Coordinates of N, CA and C in Angstrom, one line a residue:
X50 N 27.3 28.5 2.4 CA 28.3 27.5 2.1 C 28.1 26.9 0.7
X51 N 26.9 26.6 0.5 CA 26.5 26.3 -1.1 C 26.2 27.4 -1.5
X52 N 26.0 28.1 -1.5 CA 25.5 29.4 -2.5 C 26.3 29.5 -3.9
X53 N 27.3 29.0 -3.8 CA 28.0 28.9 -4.9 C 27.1 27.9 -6.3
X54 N 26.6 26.9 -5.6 CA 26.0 26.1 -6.7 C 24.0 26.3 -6.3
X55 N 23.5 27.2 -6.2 CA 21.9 27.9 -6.7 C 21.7 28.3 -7.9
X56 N 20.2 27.8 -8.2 CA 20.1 28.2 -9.5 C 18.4 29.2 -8.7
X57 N 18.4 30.4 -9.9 CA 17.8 31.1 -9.4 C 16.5 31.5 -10.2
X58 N 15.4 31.4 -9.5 CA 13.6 31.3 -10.6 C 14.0 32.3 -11.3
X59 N 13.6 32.7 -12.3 CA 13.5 34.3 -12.9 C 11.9 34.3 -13.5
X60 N 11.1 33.1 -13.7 CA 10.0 33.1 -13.8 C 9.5 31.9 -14.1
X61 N 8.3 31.6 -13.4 CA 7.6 30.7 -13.3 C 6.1 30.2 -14.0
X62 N 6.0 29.3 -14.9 CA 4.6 29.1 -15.0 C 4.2 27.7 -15.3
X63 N 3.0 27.5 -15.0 CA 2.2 26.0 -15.3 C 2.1 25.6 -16.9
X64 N 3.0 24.2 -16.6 CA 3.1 23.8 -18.1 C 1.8 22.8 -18.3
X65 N 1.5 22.2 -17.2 CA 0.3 21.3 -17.4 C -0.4 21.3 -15.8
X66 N -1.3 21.3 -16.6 CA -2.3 21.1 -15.0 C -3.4 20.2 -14.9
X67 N -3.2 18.6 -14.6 CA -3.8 17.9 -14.5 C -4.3 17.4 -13.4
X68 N -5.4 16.4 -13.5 CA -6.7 16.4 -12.2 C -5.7 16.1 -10.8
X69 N -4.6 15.2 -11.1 CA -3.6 15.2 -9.7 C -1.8 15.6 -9.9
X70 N -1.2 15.6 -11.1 CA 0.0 16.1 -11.3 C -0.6 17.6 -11.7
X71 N 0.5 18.2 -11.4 CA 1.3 19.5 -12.2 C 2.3 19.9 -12.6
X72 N 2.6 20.1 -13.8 CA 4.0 19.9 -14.2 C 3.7 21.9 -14.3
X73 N 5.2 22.5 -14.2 CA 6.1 23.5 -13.8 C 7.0 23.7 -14.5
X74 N 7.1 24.9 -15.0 CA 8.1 25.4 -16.2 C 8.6 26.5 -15.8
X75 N 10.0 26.4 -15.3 CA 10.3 28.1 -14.8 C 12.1 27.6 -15.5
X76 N 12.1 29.5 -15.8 CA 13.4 30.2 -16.9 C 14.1 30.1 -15.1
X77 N 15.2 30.0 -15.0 CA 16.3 30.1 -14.2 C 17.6 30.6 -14.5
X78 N 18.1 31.4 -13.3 CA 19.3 32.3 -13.5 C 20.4 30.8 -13.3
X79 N 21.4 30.1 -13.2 CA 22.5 29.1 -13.4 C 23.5 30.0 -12.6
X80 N 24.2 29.0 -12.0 CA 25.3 29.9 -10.8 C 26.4 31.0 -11.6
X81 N 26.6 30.3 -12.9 CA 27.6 31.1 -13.9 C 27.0 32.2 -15.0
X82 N 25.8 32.7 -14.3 CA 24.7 33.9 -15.3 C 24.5 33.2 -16.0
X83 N 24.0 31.8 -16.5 CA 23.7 31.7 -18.0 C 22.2 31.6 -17.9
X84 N 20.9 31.2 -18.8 CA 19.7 31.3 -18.1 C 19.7 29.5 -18.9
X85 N 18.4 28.8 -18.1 CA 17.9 28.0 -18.9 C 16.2 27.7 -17.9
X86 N 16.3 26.4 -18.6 CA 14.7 26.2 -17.9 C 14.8 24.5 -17.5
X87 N 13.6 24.6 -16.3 CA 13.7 23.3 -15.3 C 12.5 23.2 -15.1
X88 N 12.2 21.8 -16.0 CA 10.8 21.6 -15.5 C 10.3 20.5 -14.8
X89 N 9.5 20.6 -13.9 CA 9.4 19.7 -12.5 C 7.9 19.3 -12.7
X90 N 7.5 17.6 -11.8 CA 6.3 17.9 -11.3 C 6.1 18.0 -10.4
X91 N 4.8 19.0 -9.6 CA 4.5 19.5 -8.6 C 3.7 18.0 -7.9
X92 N 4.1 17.8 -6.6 CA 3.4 16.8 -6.4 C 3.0 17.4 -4.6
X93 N 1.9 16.8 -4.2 CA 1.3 16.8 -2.5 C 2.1 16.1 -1.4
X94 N 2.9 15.4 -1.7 CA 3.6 14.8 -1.0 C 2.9 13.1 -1.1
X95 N 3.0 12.4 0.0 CA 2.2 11.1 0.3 C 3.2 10.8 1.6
X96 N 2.4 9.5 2.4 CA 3.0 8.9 3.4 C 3.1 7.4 3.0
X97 N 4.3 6.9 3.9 CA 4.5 5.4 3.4 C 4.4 4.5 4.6
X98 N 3.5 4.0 5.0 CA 3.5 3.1 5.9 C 4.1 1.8 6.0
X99 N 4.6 1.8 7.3 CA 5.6 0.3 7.5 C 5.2 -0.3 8.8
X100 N 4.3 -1.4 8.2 CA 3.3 -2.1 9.3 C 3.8 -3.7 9.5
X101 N 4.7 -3.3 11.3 CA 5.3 -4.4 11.7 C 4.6 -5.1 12.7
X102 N 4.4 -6.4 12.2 CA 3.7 -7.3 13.1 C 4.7 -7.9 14.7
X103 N 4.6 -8.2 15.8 CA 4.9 -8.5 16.8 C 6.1 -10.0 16.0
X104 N 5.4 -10.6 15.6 CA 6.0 -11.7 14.7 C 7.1 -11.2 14.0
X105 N 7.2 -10.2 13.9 CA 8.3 -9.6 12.2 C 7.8 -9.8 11.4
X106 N 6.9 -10.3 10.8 CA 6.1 -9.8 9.6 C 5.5 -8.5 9.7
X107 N 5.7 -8.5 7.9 CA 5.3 -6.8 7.6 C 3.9 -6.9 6.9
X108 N 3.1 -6.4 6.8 CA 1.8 -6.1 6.3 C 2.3 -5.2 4.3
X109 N 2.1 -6.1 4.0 CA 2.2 -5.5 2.2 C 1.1 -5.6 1.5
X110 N 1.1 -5.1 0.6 CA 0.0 -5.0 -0.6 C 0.5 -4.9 -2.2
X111 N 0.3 -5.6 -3.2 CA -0.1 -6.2 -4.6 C -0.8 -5.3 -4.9
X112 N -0.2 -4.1 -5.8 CA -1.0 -3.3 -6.6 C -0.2 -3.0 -8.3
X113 N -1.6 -3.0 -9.0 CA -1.6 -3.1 -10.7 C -0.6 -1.2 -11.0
X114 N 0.5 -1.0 -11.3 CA 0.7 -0.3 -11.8 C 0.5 0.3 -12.8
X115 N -0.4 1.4 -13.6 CA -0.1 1.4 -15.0 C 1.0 2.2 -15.7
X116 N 1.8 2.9 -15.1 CA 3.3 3.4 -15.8 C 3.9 2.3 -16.8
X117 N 3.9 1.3 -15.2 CA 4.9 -0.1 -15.9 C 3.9 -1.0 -16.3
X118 N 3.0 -1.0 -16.5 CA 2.4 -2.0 -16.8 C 2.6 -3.8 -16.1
X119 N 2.5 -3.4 -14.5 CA 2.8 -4.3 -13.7 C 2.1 -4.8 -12.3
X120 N 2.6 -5.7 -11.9 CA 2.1 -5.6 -10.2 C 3.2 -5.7 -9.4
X121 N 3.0 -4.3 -8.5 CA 4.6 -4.0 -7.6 C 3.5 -4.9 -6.0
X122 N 4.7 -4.8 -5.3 CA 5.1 -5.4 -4.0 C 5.3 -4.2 -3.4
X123 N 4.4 -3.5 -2.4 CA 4.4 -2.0 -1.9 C 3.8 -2.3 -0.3
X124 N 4.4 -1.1 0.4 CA 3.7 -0.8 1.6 C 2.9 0.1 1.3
X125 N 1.8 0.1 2.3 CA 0.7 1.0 1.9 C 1.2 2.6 2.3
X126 N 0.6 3.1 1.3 CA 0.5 4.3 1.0 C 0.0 4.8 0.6
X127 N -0.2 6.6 0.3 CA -1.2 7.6 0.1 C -0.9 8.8 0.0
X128 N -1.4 9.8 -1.0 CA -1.2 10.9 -1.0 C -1.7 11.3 0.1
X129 N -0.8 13.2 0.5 CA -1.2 13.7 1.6 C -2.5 15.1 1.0
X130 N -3.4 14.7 1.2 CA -4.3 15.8 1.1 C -3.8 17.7 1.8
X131 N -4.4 18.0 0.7 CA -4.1 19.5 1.4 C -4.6 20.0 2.9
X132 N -3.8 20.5 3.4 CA -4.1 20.9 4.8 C -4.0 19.9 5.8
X133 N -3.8 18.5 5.1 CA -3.8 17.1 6.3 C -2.6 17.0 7.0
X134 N -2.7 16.7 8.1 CA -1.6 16.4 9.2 C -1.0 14.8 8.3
X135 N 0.4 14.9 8.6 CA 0.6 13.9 8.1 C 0.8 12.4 8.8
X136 N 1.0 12.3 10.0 CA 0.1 11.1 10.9 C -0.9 10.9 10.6
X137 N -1.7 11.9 10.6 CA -3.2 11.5 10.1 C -3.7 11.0 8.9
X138 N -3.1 11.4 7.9 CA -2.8 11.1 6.5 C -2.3 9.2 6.8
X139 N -1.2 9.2 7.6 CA -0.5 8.0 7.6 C -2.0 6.9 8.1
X140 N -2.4 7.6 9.3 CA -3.5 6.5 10.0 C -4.5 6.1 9.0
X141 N -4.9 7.0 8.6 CA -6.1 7.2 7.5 C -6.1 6.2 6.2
X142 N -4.9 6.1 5.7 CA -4.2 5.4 4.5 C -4.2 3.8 5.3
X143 N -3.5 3.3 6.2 CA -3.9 2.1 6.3 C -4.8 1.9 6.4
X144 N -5.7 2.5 7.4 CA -7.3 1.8 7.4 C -8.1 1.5 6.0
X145 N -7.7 2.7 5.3 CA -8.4 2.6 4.1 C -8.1 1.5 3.3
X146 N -6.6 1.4 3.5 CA -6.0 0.2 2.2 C -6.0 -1.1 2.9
X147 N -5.9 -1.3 4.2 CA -5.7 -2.8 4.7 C -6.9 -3.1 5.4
X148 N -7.6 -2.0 5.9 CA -8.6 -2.9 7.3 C -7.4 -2.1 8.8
X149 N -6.5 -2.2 8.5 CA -5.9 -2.0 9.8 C -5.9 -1.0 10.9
X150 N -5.6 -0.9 12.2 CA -5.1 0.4 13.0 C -3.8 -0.3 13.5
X151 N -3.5 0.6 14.2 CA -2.2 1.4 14.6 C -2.2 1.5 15.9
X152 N -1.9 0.9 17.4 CA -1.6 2.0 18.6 C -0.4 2.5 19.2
X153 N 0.7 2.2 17.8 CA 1.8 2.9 18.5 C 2.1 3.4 16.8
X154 N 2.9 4.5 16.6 CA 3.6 5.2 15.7 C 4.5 5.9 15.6
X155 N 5.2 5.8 14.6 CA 6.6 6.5 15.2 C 6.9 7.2 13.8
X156 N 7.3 8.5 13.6 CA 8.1 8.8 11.9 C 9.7 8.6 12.1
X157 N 9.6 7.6 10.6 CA 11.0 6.8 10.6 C 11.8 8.3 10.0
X158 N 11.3 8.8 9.0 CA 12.3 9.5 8.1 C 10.9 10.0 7.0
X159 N 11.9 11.0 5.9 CA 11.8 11.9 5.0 C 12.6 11.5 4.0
X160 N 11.7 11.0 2.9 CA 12.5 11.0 1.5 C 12.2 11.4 0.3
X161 N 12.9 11.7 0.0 CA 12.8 12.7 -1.5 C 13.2 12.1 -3.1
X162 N 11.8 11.5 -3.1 CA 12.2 10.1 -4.6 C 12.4 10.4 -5.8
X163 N 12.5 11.4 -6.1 CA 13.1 11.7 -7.6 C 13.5 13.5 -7.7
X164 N 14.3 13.4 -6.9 CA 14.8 15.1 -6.9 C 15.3 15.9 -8.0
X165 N 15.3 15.0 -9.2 CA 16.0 15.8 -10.4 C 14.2 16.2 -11.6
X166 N 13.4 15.7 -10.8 CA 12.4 16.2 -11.8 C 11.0 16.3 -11.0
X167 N 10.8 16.4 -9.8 CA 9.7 16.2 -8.9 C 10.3 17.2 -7.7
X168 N 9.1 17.6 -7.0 CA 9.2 18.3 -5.5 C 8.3 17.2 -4.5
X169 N 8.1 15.9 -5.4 CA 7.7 15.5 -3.8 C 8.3 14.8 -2.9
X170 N 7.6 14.3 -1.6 CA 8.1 14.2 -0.6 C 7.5 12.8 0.3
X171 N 8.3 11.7 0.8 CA 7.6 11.0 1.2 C 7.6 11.1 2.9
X172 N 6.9 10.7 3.5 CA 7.0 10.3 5.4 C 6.5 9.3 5.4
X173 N 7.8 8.8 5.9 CA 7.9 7.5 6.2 C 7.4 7.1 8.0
X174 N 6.6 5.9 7.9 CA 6.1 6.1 9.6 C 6.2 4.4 9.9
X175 N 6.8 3.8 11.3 CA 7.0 3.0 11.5 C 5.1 2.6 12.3
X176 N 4.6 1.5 12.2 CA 2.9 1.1 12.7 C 3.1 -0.3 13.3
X177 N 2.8 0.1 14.9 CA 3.0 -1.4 15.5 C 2.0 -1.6 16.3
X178 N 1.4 -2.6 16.7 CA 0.1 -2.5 17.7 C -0.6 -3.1 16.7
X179 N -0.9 -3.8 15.5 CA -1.9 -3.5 14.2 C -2.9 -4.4 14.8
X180 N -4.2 -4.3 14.4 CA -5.3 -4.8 14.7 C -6.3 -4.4 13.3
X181 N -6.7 -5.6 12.9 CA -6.9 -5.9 11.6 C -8.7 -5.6 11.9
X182 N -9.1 -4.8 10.8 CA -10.4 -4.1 10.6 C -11.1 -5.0 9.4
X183 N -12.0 -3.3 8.9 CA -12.4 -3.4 7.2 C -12.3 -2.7 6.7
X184 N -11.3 -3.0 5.5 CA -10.8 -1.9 4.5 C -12.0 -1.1 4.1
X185 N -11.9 0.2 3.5 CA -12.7 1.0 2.9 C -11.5 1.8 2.0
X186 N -11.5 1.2 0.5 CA -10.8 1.2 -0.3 C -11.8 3.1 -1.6
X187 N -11.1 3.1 -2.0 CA -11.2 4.5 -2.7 C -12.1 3.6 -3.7
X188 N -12.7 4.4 -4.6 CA -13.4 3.8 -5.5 C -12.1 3.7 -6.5
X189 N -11.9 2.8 -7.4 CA -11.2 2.7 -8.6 C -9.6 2.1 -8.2
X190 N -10.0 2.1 -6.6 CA -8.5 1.3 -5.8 C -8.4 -0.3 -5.7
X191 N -7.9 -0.8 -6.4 CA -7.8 -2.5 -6.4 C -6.2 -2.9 -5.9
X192 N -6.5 -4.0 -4.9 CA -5.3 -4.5 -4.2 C -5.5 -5.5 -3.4
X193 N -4.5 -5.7 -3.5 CA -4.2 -7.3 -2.6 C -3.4 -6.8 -1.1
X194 N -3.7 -7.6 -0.2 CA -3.3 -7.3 1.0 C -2.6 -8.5 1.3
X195 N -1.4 -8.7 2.2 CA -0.6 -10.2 2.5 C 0.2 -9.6 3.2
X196 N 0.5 -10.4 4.7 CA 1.4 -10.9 4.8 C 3.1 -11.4 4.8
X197 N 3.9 -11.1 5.2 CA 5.5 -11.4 5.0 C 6.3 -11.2 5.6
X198 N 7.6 -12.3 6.1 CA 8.6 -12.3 6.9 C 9.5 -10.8 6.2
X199 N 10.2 -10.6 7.0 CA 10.8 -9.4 6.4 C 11.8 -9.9 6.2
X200 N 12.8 -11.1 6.5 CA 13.5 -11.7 5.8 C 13.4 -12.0 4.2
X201 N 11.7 -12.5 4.1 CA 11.4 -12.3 2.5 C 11.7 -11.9 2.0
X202 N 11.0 -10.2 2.4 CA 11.5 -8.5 1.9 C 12.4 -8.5 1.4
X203 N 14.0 -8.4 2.5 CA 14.9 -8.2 2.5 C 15.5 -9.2 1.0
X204 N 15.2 -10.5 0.9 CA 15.5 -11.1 -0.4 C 14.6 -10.8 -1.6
X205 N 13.6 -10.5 -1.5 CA 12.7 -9.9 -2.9 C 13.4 -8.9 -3.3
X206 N 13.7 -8.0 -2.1 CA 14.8 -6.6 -2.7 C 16.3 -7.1 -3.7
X207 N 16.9 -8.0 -2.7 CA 17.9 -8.1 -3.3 C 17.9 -9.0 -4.5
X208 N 17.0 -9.7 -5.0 CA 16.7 -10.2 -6.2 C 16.0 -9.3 -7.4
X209 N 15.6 -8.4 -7.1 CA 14.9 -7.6 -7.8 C 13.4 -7.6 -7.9
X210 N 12.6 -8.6 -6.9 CA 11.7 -9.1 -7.3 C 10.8 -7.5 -6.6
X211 N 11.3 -6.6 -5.7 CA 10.6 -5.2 -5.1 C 11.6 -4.5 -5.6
X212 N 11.0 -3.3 -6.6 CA 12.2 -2.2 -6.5 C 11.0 -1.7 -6.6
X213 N 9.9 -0.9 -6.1 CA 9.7 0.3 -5.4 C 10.7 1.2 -4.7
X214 N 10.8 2.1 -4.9 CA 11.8 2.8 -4.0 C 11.7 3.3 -2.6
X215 N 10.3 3.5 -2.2 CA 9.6 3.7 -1.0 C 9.6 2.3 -0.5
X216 N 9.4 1.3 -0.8 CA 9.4 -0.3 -0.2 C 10.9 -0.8 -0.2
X217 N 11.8 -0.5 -1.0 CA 13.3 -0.5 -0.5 C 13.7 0.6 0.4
X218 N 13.5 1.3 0.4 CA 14.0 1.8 1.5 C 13.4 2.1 3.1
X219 N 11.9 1.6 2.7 CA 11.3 0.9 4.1 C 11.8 0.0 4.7
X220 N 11.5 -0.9 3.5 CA 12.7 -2.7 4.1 C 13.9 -2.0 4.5
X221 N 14.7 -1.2 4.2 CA 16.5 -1.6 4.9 C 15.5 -0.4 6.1
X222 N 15.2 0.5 6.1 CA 14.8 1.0 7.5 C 14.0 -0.3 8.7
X223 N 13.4 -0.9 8.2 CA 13.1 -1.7 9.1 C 13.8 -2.8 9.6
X224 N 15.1 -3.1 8.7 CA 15.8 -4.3 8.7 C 16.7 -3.3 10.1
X225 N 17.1 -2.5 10.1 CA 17.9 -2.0 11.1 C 17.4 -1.9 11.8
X226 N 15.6 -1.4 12.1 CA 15.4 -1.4 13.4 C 14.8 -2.3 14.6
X227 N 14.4 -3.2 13.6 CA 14.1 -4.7 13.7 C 15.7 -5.4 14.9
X228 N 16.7 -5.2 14.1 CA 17.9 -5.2 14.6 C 18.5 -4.6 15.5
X229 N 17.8 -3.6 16.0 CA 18.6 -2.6 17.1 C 19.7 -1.7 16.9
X230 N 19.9 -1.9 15.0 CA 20.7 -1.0 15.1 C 20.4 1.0 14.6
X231 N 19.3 0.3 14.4 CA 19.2 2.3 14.1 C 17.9 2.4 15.3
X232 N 18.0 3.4 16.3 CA 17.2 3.5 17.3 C 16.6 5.4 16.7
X233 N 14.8 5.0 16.4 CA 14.0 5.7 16.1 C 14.1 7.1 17.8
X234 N 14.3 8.2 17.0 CA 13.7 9.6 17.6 C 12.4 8.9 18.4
X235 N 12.7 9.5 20.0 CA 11.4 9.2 20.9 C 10.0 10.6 20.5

């Protein structure tokens, strides 16, 4: 049905190969024969945890960005190591960043954050049961852990005060199901 609009590899190679990005340079065939080139970063994926307290508060974390030269308002999260199951990845990633576990889990969704220049991939997983531990943070990982109504959320988004893309679209996934209106795959 789409075949009409594929674009087709005609060759591929590594434009950069750094200790965690790879950037990707491949010549492509264009639906109307013309050739050009598309270059992507290669990324592992990561999971995004959305840690709902019995209360309605959500479990967030205060981390220093350096792109933006900032501190975003984020749910915890983590790249997916090679060969890792991605629940496992998800479990693994809270404990590490909050202290926390998990005894229920659910995957909300699959999202794809910057499709015009990236292959990666997020899973998104709903964490309820939480029971607060001790972080065992990565070396060179600094962050703040807190607390928050998701009503908050929901207004930090719409103010601007969170534009993470993975934490906006956590918040409206959790604002629906919070609400009863989007009912999670058993």
């Amino acid at each position: 049905m789409d075949s009409h609009l594929k674009e087709t590899r005609i060759t591929s190679s590594l434009a950069y190969d750094g200790h965690f990005l790879k950037v990707q340079r491949d010549a492509v065939r264009l639906p109307d024969g013309k050739e050009t080139s598309r270059e992507y970063i290669k990324h592992p994926g990561a999971v995004v945890i959305l840690p709902l307290f019995e209360d309605g508060t959500v479990l967030l974390e205060r981390q220093y960005r350096y792109p933006l030269e900032r501190v975003f308002i984020e749910y915890p999260a983590g790249k997916i190591d090679a060969g890792e199951d991605h629940l496992s990845c998800a479990k693994r990633e809270l404990h590490e960043e909050t202290g926390y576990t998990a005894s229920e889990w659910q995957h909300v969704c699959t999202i794809h954050n910057a499709i015009a220049y990236s292959d990666e991939h997020l899973e998104l997983y709903l964490a309820r049961g939480l029971v607060a531990g001790e972080r065992k943070l990565d070396d060179g990982e600094f962050l703040d852990v807190f607390r928050a109504p998701l009503t908050d959320m929901l207004e930090w988004v719409r103010e601007g005060k969170v534009t993470d893309v993975k934490t906006v679209i956590g918040t409206f996934w959790l604002e629906k199901i919070v609400s009863g209106n989007w009912q999670l795959p058993e």
